Coordinates of C-alpha atoms and ligand atoms in Angstrom, one line a residue:
M1152 CA 23.5 1.4 17.6
S1153 CA 21.2 -0.3 20.1
K1154 CA 19.5 1.4 23.1
Q1155 CA 17.6 -0.1 26.0
V1156 CA 14.6 1.9 27.4
D1157 CA 11.4 0.9 29.2
V1158 CA 8.9 2.5 26.9
V1159 CA 9.1 3.5 23.2
I1160 CA 6.5 6.0 22.0
I1161 CA 5.9 6.4 18.3
G1162 CA 4.9 10.0 17.4
A1163 CA 5.4 13.4 18.9
G1164 CA 1.9 15.0 18.3
F1165 CA -0.7 15.6 21.1
G1166 CA -0.7 11.9 21.9
G1167 CA 3.0 11.0 22.1
L1168 CA 3.9 14.2 24.0
Y1169 CA 1.3 13.6 26.6
A1170 CA 2.3 9.9 26.9
L1171 CA 5.9 10.9 27.4
H1172 CA 4.9 13.4 30.3
K1173 CA 2.6 10.9 31.9
I1174 CA 4.6 7.7 31.6
R1175 CA 7.9 9.3 32.6
Q1176 CA 6.2 10.2 35.9
L1177 CA 6.1 6.4 36.7
G1178 CA 9.8 6.5 36.8
L1179 CA 10.2 4.6 33.5
K1180 CA 12.6 5.7 30.9
C1181 CA 10.8 6.7 27.7
Q1182 CA 11.9 7.4 24.2
V1183 CA 9.7 9.2 21.7
L1184 CA 10.5 8.5 18.1
E1185 CA 9.2 10.9 15.5
A1186 CA 9.3 10.6 11.7
G1187 CA 9.1 14.4 11.1
D1188 CA 11.9 17.0 11.8
D1189 CA 10.0 18.5 14.6
I1190 CA 7.1 17.9 17.2
G1191 CA 3.6 18.6 16.4
G1192 CA 2.2 15.7 14.5
T1193 CA -0.9 16.5 12.5
W1194 CA -0.3 20.1 13.2
Q1195 CA 3.1 20.1 11.9
W1196 CA 2.4 18.4 8.7
N1197 CA -0.9 20.2 7.8
S1198 CA 0.5 23.7 7.7
Y1199 CA -1.4 24.7 4.5
P1200 CA -3.1 28.0 4.3
G1201 CA -6.3 28.2 6.2
A1202 CA -5.7 25.0 8.3
R1203 CA -7.8 25.3 11.4
C1204 CA -9.2 22.9 14.0
D1205 CA -13.0 22.2 14.0
V1206 CA -13.1 21.8 17.8
E1207 CA -13.1 24.9 19.9
S1208 CA -9.6 25.9 21.1
F1209 CA -10.5 26.0 24.9
Q1210 CA -11.8 22.4 24.4
Y1211 CA -9.0 21.2 22.0
S1212 CA -6.4 21.6 24.7
Y1213 CA -4.9 19.6 27.4
S1214 CA -6.7 19.4 30.8
F1215 CA -4.0 17.6 32.8
D1216 CA -2.5 20.7 34.4
E1217 CA -4.7 23.6 35.7
D1218 CA -1.6 25.9 35.6
L1219 CA -1.2 25.2 31.8
E1220 CA -4.9 25.8 31.3
Q1221 CA -4.7 29.1 33.0
E1222 CA -1.6 30.5 31.5
W1223 CA -2.3 29.8 27.8
E1224 CA -4.1 32.4 26.1
W1225 CA -6.1 31.1 23.1
R1226 CA -6.6 33.9 20.6
E1227 CA -9.5 32.7 18.4
R1228 CA -12.7 30.5 19.0
Y1229 CA -11.3 28.0 16.5
A1230 CA -7.5 27.9 16.6
A1231 CA -5.6 28.0 13.4
Q1232 CA -2.6 25.6 12.8
P1233 CA 0.2 28.0 13.8
E1234 CA -1.5 28.8 17.2
I1235 CA -1.9 25.1 17.8
L1236 CA 1.7 24.3 16.9
A1237 CA 2.8 27.2 19.1
Y1238 CA 0.9 25.7 22.1
L1239 CA 2.4 22.2 21.6
R1240 CA 5.8 23.9 21.4
H1241 CA 5.2 25.7 24.7
V1242 CA 3.9 22.3 26.3
A1243 CA 7.1 20.5 25.2
Q1244 CA 9.2 23.3 26.6
R1245 CA 7.2 23.7 29.8
Y1246 CA 7.6 20.0 30.7
Q1247 CA 11.1 19.5 29.3
L1248 CA 9.9 16.9 26.9
L1249 CA 12.4 17.6 24.1
R1250 CA 15.0 15.7 25.8
D1251 CA 13.3 12.4 25.2
V1252 CA 12.2 13.1 21.7
C1253 CA 14.3 12.0 18.8
C1254 CA 13.0 13.7 15.4
N1255 CA 13.8 12.4 11.9
S1256 CA 13.3 8.9 13.3
R1257 CA 10.8 7.1 11.3
V1258 CA 10.0 3.7 12.9
E1259 CA 10.5 1.0 10.3
S1260 CA 9.7 -2.2 12.2
A1261 CA 8.7 -3.3 15.7
V1262 CA 9.1 -7.0 16.5
Y1263 CA 8.1 -8.8 19.8
D1264 CA 10.4 -11.3 21.3
E1265 CA 8.2 -13.6 23.3
G1266 CA 11.0 -15.2 25.3
A1267 CA 12.4 -11.9 26.5
S1268 CA 9.1 -10.2 26.6
L1269 CA 10.8 -7.3 24.8
W1270 CA 10.0 -5.2 21.6
T1271 CA 12.8 -4.3 19.2
V1272 CA 12.1 -1.1 17.5
K1273 CA 14.1 -0.1 14.5
T1274 CA 14.6 3.2 12.7
A1275 CA 17.0 3.7 9.7
D1276 CA 19.9 4.1 12.2
Q1277 CA 19.0 2.9 15.7
H1278 CA 17.6 -0.2 17.4
Y1279 CA 15.6 0.3 20.7
H1280 CA 14.7 -2.6 23.1
C1281 CA 11.8 -1.9 25.2
R1282 CA 9.2 -3.6 27.4
F1283 CA 6.3 -1.4 26.4
L1284 CA 5.5 0.0 22.9
V1285 CA 3.1 3.0 22.7
S1286 CA 1.8 3.9 19.4
A1287 CA 0.7 7.6 19.1
V1288 CA 1.1 7.7 15.3
G1289 CA -2.2 9.8 14.8
C1290 CA -5.3 9.0 12.9
L1291 CA -4.7 11.4 9.9
S1292 CA -1.1 11.1 9.2
T1293 CA -0.8 9.1 6.0
P1294 CA -1.7 11.2 3.0
N1295 CA -3.8 9.7 0.3
M1296 CA -2.5 10.4 -3.1
P1297 CA -5.1 10.1 -5.9
G1298 CA -4.3 7.6 -8.5
I1299 CA -4.7 10.1 -11.3
P1300 CA -2.6 9.3 -14.4
G1301 CA 0.3 11.7 -15.0
L1302 CA 0.8 13.1 -11.5
D1303 CA 4.5 12.9 -12.0
E1304 CA 4.3 14.7 -15.3
F1305 CA 3.3 18.0 -13.9
R1306 CA 6.0 20.7 -14.4
G1307 CA 4.6 23.2 -11.9
Q1308 CA 4.4 22.8 -8.2
L1309 CA 2.5 19.8 -6.8
L1310 CA 1.5 19.9 -3.2
H1311 CA -0.5 17.9 -0.7
T1312 CA -2.2 19.6 2.1
G1313 CA -1.0 17.0 4.6
Q1314 CA 2.6 17.5 3.6
W1315 CA 2.7 21.2 3.2
P1316 CA 6.4 22.7 2.9
R1317 CA 7.5 24.1 6.2
E1318 CA 8.8 27.3 4.5
G1319 CA 5.3 28.0 3.1
V1320 CA 4.4 28.7 -0.4
D1321 CA 3.8 32.0 -2.2
L1322 CA 0.7 31.6 -4.3
T1323 CA 0.3 35.3 -5.1
G1324 CA -0.8 35.8 -8.7
K1325 CA -0.6 32.1 -9.5
R1326 CA -3.0 29.8 -11.4
V1327 CA -4.0 27.1 -8.8
G1328 CA -6.0 24.0 -9.0
V1329 CA -7.4 22.3 -5.9
I1330 CA -8.3 18.5 -6.1
G1331 CA -10.6 17.6 -3.2
T1332 CA -13.4 19.4 -1.3
G1333 CA -13.2 17.9 2.2
S1334 CA -12.1 19.8 5.3
S1335 CA -8.6 20.4 4.0
G1336 CA -9.7 21.4 0.4
V1337 CA -12.4 23.8 1.8
Q1338 CA -10.2 25.5 4.1
V1339 CA -7.4 26.0 1.6
I1340 CA -9.9 27.2 -1.2
S1341 CA -11.5 29.7 1.2
D1342 CA -8.2 31.0 2.4
I1343 CA -6.3 31.5 -1.0
A1344 CA -9.0 32.6 -3.2
G1345 CA -8.3 36.2 -2.6
Q1346 CA -4.6 35.9 -3.1
V1347 CA -4.2 33.7 -6.2
D1348 CA -4.8 34.8 -9.8
Q1349 CA -7.2 32.0 -10.9
L1350 CA -8.5 29.3 -8.7
Y1351 CA -10.0 26.1 -10.2
V1352 CA -11.8 23.8 -7.7
F1353 CA -12.0 20.3 -8.9
Q1354 CA -15.0 18.9 -6.9
R1355 CA -15.9 15.1 -7.1
T1356 CA -18.6 15.1 -4.5
P1357 CA -19.8 18.2 -2.8
H1358 CA -19.5 18.2 1.0
W1359 CA -22.0 20.0 3.4
V1360 CA -20.2 23.1 4.8
A1361 CA -21.5 24.7 7.9
M1362 CA -20.6 28.0 9.3
A1363 CA -17.8 27.8 11.8
G1364 CA -18.6 31.0 13.6
N1365 CA -15.0 31.6 14.1
R1366 CA -14.0 35.0 16.0
P1367 CA -11.3 36.4 18.2
L1368 CA -11.9 35.5 21.9
G1369 CA -12.9 38.3 24.1
E1370 CA -11.2 39.0 27.6
D1371 CA -14.6 38.3 29.3
E1372 CA -15.1 35.1 27.6
K1373 CA -11.7 33.8 28.3
R1374 CA -12.0 34.7 32.1
T1375 CA -15.4 32.9 32.3
V1376 CA -13.9 29.8 30.7
K1377 CA -10.8 29.6 32.9
N1378 CA -13.1 30.0 35.9
N1379 CA -15.2 27.2 35.0
Y1380 CA -12.7 24.9 33.2
R1381 CA -13.3 21.9 35.7
K1382 CA -17.0 22.0 35.2
M1383 CA -16.6 22.1 31.6
R1384 CA -14.1 19.3 31.4
A1385 CA -16.2 17.2 33.6
F1386 CA -19.2 17.7 31.3
M1387 CA -16.9 17.0 28.1
Q1388 CA -15.8 13.6 29.6
Q1389 CA -19.2 12.3 29.9
S1390 CA -20.7 13.7 26.6
L1391 CA -21.2 12.1 23.2
L1392 CA -18.4 13.9 21.4
G1393 CA -16.0 14.9 24.1
M1394 CA -17.1 18.4 23.5
N1395 CA -19.0 21.0 25.4
V1396 CA -22.2 20.5 23.3
A1397 CA -25.1 18.1 23.6
P1398 CA -27.8 17.2 21.2
G1399 CA -31.2 19.1 21.8
A1400 CA -33.9 17.4 23.9
K1401 CA -36.5 17.3 21.2
S1402 CA -36.9 15.4 17.9
A1403 CA -36.8 17.6 14.8
L1404 CA -40.1 16.1 13.8
E1405 CA -42.0 17.1 16.9
V1406 CA -41.9 20.9 16.4
S1407 CA -43.6 23.1 13.9
D1408 CA -41.9 23.9 10.6
D1409 CA -41.5 27.6 11.7
E1410 CA -39.9 26.7 15.1
R1411 CA -37.5 24.2 13.4
W1412 CA -36.4 26.8 10.8
Q1413 CA -35.7 29.4 13.5
T1414 CA -33.7 26.8 15.5
Y1415 CA -31.6 26.1 12.5
E1416 CA -31.2 29.9 11.8
K1417 CA -29.9 30.3 15.4
A1418 CA -27.6 27.4 15.0
W1419 CA -26.3 28.7 11.7
E1420 CA -25.5 31.9 13.3
L1421 CA -23.8 30.3 16.4
G1422 CA -21.8 28.1 14.0
G1423 CA -19.7 24.9 14.7
P1424 CA -21.5 21.8 15.6
A1425 CA -24.6 23.7 16.7
L1426 CA -26.7 22.7 13.5
L1427 CA -26.3 19.1 13.9
M1428 CA -26.9 19.1 17.6
S1429 CA -30.1 21.2 17.2
Y1430 CA -32.3 18.1 17.8
N1431 CA -31.8 14.6 19.2
D1432 CA -32.5 12.8 15.9
L1433 CA -30.7 14.3 13.2
L1434 CA -27.9 11.7 13.1
V1435 CA -30.2 8.7 13.5
N1436 CA -33.4 9.5 11.5
M1437 CA -33.3 10.4 7.7
E1438 CA -36.5 12.1 7.8
A1439 CA -35.3 14.4 10.6
N1440 CA -31.9 14.8 8.8
K1441 CA -33.7 16.0 5.7
T1442 CA -35.1 18.9 7.5
A1443 CA -31.7 20.2 8.3
A1444 CA -30.5 19.4 4.7
A1445 CA -33.3 21.5 3.4
F1446 CA -32.1 24.4 5.6
M1447 CA -28.6 23.9 4.3
K1448 CA -29.7 23.9 0.7
A1449 CA -31.6 27.1 1.1
K1450 CA -28.6 28.7 2.7
I1451 CA -26.3 27.6 -0.1
R1452 CA -28.8 28.9 -2.7
E1453 CA -29.0 32.3 -0.8
I1454 CA -25.2 32.7 -0.6
V1455 CA -24.2 31.5 -4.1
K1456 CA -25.3 33.9 -6.7
D1457 CA -25.0 31.6 -9.8
P1458 CA -27.9 29.2 -9.4
A1459 CA -26.1 26.5 -11.5
I1460 CA -22.9 26.7 -9.3
A1461 CA -25.2 26.6 -6.2
E1462 CA -26.9 23.3 -7.3
A1463 CA -23.4 21.9 -8.1
L1464 CA -22.3 22.6 -4.5
I1465 CA -25.3 20.9 -2.9
P1466 CA -24.7 17.3 -1.9
D1467 CA -27.4 14.6 -2.7
E1468 CA -29.0 14.3 0.8
D1469 CA -30.1 10.7 0.3
T1470 CA -26.6 9.6 -0.5
Y1471 CA -24.8 12.0 1.8
P1472 CA -27.1 12.9 4.7
L1473 CA -26.0 15.8 6.8
G1474 CA -23.2 14.5 9.2
G1475 CA -23.0 11.2 7.3
R1476 CA -19.5 12.3 6.4
R1477 CA -17.6 14.7 8.5
M1478 CA -19.4 18.0 8.4
V1479 CA -17.0 20.6 7.2
Q1480 CA -16.9 24.0 9.0
D1481 CA -15.9 27.2 7.2
D1482 CA -17.3 30.8 7.3
N1483 CA -16.5 31.9 3.7
Y1484 CA -16.5 28.7 1.6
Y1485 CA -19.8 29.3 -0.4
A1486 CA -19.3 33.0 -0.9
T1487 CA -15.9 32.2 -2.4
F1488 CA -17.8 30.9 -5.6
N1489 CA -19.1 34.5 -6.1
R1490 CA -15.6 35.6 -6.9
D1491 CA -14.7 36.2 -10.6
N1492 CA -11.4 34.3 -10.2
V1493 CA -12.9 31.1 -8.8
T1494 CA -14.1 28.4 -11.1
L1495 CA -16.0 25.2 -9.9
V1496 CA -15.1 22.2 -12.0
D1497 CA -17.5 19.4 -11.5
T1498 CA -15.5 16.3 -11.9
L1499 CA -18.5 14.1 -11.1
K1500 CA -20.0 15.2 -14.5
H1501 CA -16.5 15.5 -16.3
P1502 CA -13.9 13.4 -14.4
I1503 CA -10.3 14.3 -14.4
T1504 CA -8.7 12.3 -17.1
A1505 CA -5.0 13.2 -16.7
I1506 CA -2.5 15.5 -15.1
T1507 CA -0.1 16.7 -17.8
R1508 CA 3.0 18.8 -17.9
R1509 CA 0.8 21.9 -18.0
G1510 CA -2.1 21.2 -15.8
I1511 CA -5.3 19.1 -15.4
N1512 CA -7.4 17.7 -18.1
T1513 CA -11.0 16.7 -17.6
G1514 CA -13.8 15.7 -20.0
S1515 CA -14.9 19.4 -20.2
G1516 CA -11.6 21.1 -20.8
D1517 CA -8.1 21.4 -20.0
Y1518 CA -6.7 23.8 -17.2
D1519 CA -3.1 25.2 -17.4
L1520 CA -1.8 25.6 -13.9
D1521 CA 1.3 26.8 -11.9
V1522 CA 0.3 25.0 -8.7
I1523 CA -1.7 21.9 -8.0
I1524 CA -3.0 21.4 -4.5
I1525 CA -4.0 17.8 -3.7
A1526 CA -6.5 17.7 -0.9
T1527 CA -7.5 14.1 -1.1
G1528 CA -7.3 13.3 2.5
F1529 CA -5.7 10.4 4.3
D1530 CA -5.4 6.7 4.8
A1531 CA -7.2 7.4 8.1
V1532 CA -6.9 5.6 11.5
T1533 CA -5.0 2.6 10.4
G1534 CA -2.9 3.6 7.5
T1535 CA 0.1 4.7 9.5
L1536 CA 0.4 1.7 11.7
K1537 CA 0.1 -0.6 8.8
K1538 CA 3.0 1.0 7.1
I1539 CA 5.3 -0.1 9.9
D1540 CA 6.4 -3.7 10.0
I1541 CA 4.9 -4.7 13.3
R1542 CA 5.2 -8.3 14.3
G1543 CA 3.7 -9.6 17.6
R1544 CA 3.7 -13.1 19.0
D1545 CA 4.6 -15.9 16.7
G1546 CA 5.7 -13.4 14.0
L1547 CA 2.0 -12.3 13.4
S1548 CA 2.1 -9.1 11.3
I1549 CA -0.3 -6.2 11.8
Q1550 CA -1.0 -6.5 7.9
D1551 CA -2.2 -10.0 8.5
K1552 CA -4.1 -9.2 11.7
W1553 CA -5.9 -6.4 10.1
Q1554 CA -6.4 -7.9 6.7
E1555 CA -10.1 -7.8 6.9
G1556 CA -10.2 -4.6 8.9
P1557 CA -8.7 -3.6 12.3
L1558 CA -9.4 -5.7 15.3
T1559 CA -8.7 -4.2 18.6
Y1560 CA -10.0 -4.3 22.2
L1561 CA -11.2 -0.8 23.2
G1562 CA -9.2 0.5 20.4
V1563 CA -6.2 0.4 22.8
A1564 CA -4.8 -3.1 22.6
M1565 CA -4.8 -6.2 20.3
A1566 CA -4.6 -9.9 20.8
G1567 CA -1.3 -11.3 19.6
F1568 CA 0.5 -8.0 20.4
P1569 CA 1.6 -8.0 24.0
N1570 CA 2.5 -4.8 25.8
L1571 CA 1.7 -2.7 22.7
F1572 CA -0.8 0.1 23.4
M1573 CA -2.4 2.4 20.9
V1574 CA -3.5 5.9 21.7
T1575 CA -6.8 6.6 19.9
G1576 CA -6.5 3.4 18.0
P1577 CA -9.3 2.0 15.6
G1578 CA -12.4 1.0 17.6
S1579 CA -12.0 4.0 20.0
P1580 CA -14.0 7.3 19.7
S1581 CA -10.8 8.8 18.1
V1582 CA -11.8 10.9 15.0
L1583 CA -15.5 11.0 16.1
S1584 CA -14.6 12.9 19.3
N1585 CA -12.5 15.8 20.5
M1586 CA -9.1 14.2 19.8
V1587 CA -7.3 15.9 22.6
L1588 CA -9.6 14.7 25.3
S1589 CA -9.6 11.2 23.8
V1590 CA -5.8 11.4 23.8
E1591 CA -5.7 12.2 27.4
Q1592 CA -8.2 9.6 28.4
H1593 CA -6.2 6.9 26.6
V1594 CA -2.8 7.9 27.8
D1595 CA -4.1 7.9 31.4
W1596 CA -5.6 4.5 31.0
I1597 CA -2.4 3.0 29.3
A1598 CA -0.2 4.7 32.1
D1599 CA -2.5 3.1 34.7
A1600 CA -2.1 -0.4 33.1
I1601 CA 1.5 -0.1 32.9
A1602 CA 1.8 1.1 36.5
W1603 CA -0.3 -1.9 37.5
M1604 CA 1.9 -4.3 35.7
V1605 CA 5.0 -3.0 37.2
R1606 CA 3.4 -3.0 40.7
H1607 CA 2.3 -6.6 40.4
G1608 CA 5.4 -7.8 38.8
H1609 CA 3.7 -8.7 35.5
V1610 CA 5.8 -9.1 32.4
S1611 CA 3.1 -9.1 29.7
M1612 CA -0.4 -7.9 29.0
E1613 CA -2.3 -8.8 25.9
A1614 CA -6.0 -8.4 24.9
S1615 CA -7.8 -11.7 24.6
E1616 CA -9.5 -12.7 21.4
S1617 CA -12.9 -13.0 22.8
A1618 CA -12.6 -9.5 24.3
E1619 CA -11.6 -8.2 21.0
T1620 CA -14.4 -9.9 19.0
N1621 CA -17.0 -8.7 21.4
W1622 CA -15.6 -5.1 21.1
A1623 CA -15.7 -5.3 17.3
D1624 CA -19.4 -6.2 17.4
K1625 CA -20.0 -3.2 19.9
V1626 CA -18.3 -0.9 17.4
V1627 CA -20.6 -1.9 14.6
E1628 CA -23.7 -1.8 16.8
A1629 CA -22.9 1.7 17.9
A1630 CA -22.5 2.9 14.4
R1631 CA -25.4 1.0 12.8
P1632 CA -28.3 3.2 13.9
T1633 CA -26.7 6.4 12.7
V1634 CA -26.5 8.1 9.3
L1635 CA -22.8 7.5 9.2
F1636 CA -23.1 3.8 8.9
N1637 CA -24.3 3.7 5.4
T1638 CA -22.7 6.9 4.0
R1639 CA -19.4 6.4 2.0
S1640 CA -16.7 8.2 3.8
W1641 CA -13.2 7.7 5.3
Y1642 CA -14.8 6.6 8.6
H1643 CA -15.2 3.3 6.8
G1644 CA -12.0 3.4 4.8
S1645 CA -14.1 3.8 1.6
N1646 CA -11.7 6.5 0.4
I1647 CA -8.8 4.2 -0.1
A1648 CA -8.8 1.6 -3.0
G1649 CA -8.7 -1.9 -1.6
K1650 CA -9.0 -1.0 2.0
P1651 CA -11.3 -3.3 3.8
K1652 CA -14.6 -1.6 4.8
R1653 CA -15.0 -1.5 8.6
F1654 CA -16.3 1.4 10.9
L1655 CA -13.2 2.8 12.3
A1656 CA -14.3 4.7 15.3
Y1657 CA -16.6 3.9 18.4
L1658 CA -19.8 6.0 18.1
G1659 CA -21.4 4.9 21.4
G1660 CA -20.3 8.3 23.1
V1661 CA -17.2 9.4 24.8
G1662 CA -18.9 9.1 28.2
P1663 CA -20.1 5.5 27.8
Y1664 CA -16.7 4.5 26.1
R1665 CA -14.7 6.0 29.4
A1666 CA -17.0 4.0 31.5
E1667 CA -16.1 0.7 29.4
C1668 CA -12.5 1.5 29.9
D1669 CA -12.8 2.2 33.6
A1670 CA -14.7 -1.0 34.2
E1671 CA -12.0 -2.9 32.6
Q1672 CA -9.4 -1.4 34.8
D1673 CA -11.5 -1.5 37.9
A1674 CA -12.1 -5.3 37.4
G1675 CA -8.4 -6.1 37.1
Y1676 CA -8.3 -6.3 33.3
P1677 CA -10.5 -9.4 32.6
G1678 CA -10.2 -8.8 28.8
F1679 CA -6.4 -9.2 28.9
Q1680 CA -4.2 -12.2 29.4
V1681 CA -1.5 -11.3 31.8
N1682 CA 1.6 -13.1 32.6
Ligands
NA7_271 P1 -11.4 14.0 3.0 O1 -12.4 14.5 3.9 O2 -11.2 12.6 2.9 O3 -11.7 14.9 1.5 C1 -11.0 14.3 0.4 C2 -11.5 15.0 -0.7 O4 -10.6 14.6 -1.8 C3 -12.9 14.6 -1.1 O5 -13.5 15.7 -1.7 C4 -12.7 13.6 -2.1 O6 -13.7 13.4 -3.1 C5 -11.5 14.1 -2.9 N1 -10.7 13.0 -3.6 C6 -10.2 11.8 -3.0 N2 -9.6 11.1 -3.9 C7 -9.9 11.8 -5.1 C8 -9.6 11.4 -6.5 N3 -8.9 10.4 -6.8 N4 -9.9 12.3 -7.4 C9 -10.5 13.4 -7.1 N5 -11.0 13.8 -5.8 C10 -10.6 12.9 -5.0 O7 -9.9 14.7 3.4 P2 -9.5 15.9 4.1 O8 -8.1 16.1 4.1 O9 -10.2 17.1 3.5 O10 -10.1 15.8 5.5 C11 -9.8 14.8 6.5 C12 -10.2 14.9 7.8 O11 -9.0 15.9 8.3 C13 -11.3 15.8 8.1 O12 -12.4 15.2 8.0 C14 -10.9 16.6 9.4 O13 -11.2 15.7 10.4 C15 -9.5 16.9 9.3 P3 -15.0 12.4 -2.8 O14 -15.8 13.1 -1.7 O15 -14.4 11.1 -2.3 O16 -15.7 12.2 -4.1

């Protein structure tokens, strides 16, 4: 079967749904293709117990319609997965999006025909021909399975947090092992500890876990935010992270030890990004960073009763400065290790040697388990696009194009791939920003570019190689002064064997990034070749 549309949008998460709503308003026929059996993207797949956003719900929400902002009632400061999914379902229904979304439609290939200036997009049972291809595949949508020998041998239940069964899993009274202690592992550990019989936490490298400060939202607070939404959104658009927070005005090194400690105490109580935002140099100065790390270490030692376990939970601040990897947020994680039914297995000292029919073997012992939860993250930012056979001009494949790491212009377009636009692609603020705000900014920019082409009768638009090379340099230069640059993390692709190491997100700030995109548009797209 073959269908002709103007625009194919891949993915029905926050990005794809807004792209559909926005681009449809240009009078273009759009088709969203979604691999899953329902909308929601990340918030559909990651339905593991405890899954929760680490950006405040008021901020992690669409801003394009003031009526939507006013009518939706967020319940908690940090929304849990079911609430975010319910919000997306509400949005899909409210703007009649579902009629143009085709679920169970994994895109297998997308090939550009230069003569016809058309993309042919294939799923298992359909072909679509379209002028414009918009990728909204998400940044954390291809799960990373660890290469531990024997994974297939296990006779109990093997689950990945990023592919959690829709119907849920009853873990009551089970012996459960969790591999991985990033955001997903921490959230699931903290959530299920009180439910399971025995919980074994297989930790390779400890992460820093700050307080989230989650709580139900009061009526007064909701009213205040709703009355001030425009001002708040305007601030967020010009901010560093696309959030309603800014780094403190002072250096951590210019205040007294007492003052600094009190500031960290307040930030700890406040929760969320407050600790890292306490001073203006925590992310760019190791000495300043170590003052915050010292505070975190003291907190861990205070909360965790067994000193040996506390030490094992503390990251090495030279190799893993605070914020060098994504700071995890959770209110109960460290206290979980005071429970009798929770065991920390330090796999840095005693690596996992095998998964067997019965459970997990390590150098220090064998663990019989009913359930193994794999929380080993994602092939982030580039993994999902690279799994699709995308071929641009002259048959250039995205795998070849990105052989040494992703190359894009502004994280939104690529040389060799005309009329292909990426929502929060590599080289944009994406995962180092409030994703919903960045999604909206990209979709608005893409819709404007498409409208401009249609208005001027252009058939194709493709980033130039020089614009792309210059942008790649800017991405590196923005990251280089920060503690993120030299810390091993998925921000560089270091978590995936064989993945080229390149910093995947633009760290120059959401505000300055928006200015770059606006300037490109205002100048008539000088970084693109247009026909
Ligand atoms: P992360 O942050 O990539 O964390 C993955 C965890 O899994 C981390 O602790 C890894 O240890 C561990 N891991 C990865 N591979 C293995 C193997 N082979 N053996 C043992 N342990 C392993 O993924 P998350 O899903 O938690 O979070 C991703 C983002 O989603 C998060 O930042 C939020 O933005 C939402 P390591 O530290 O590499 O030693």
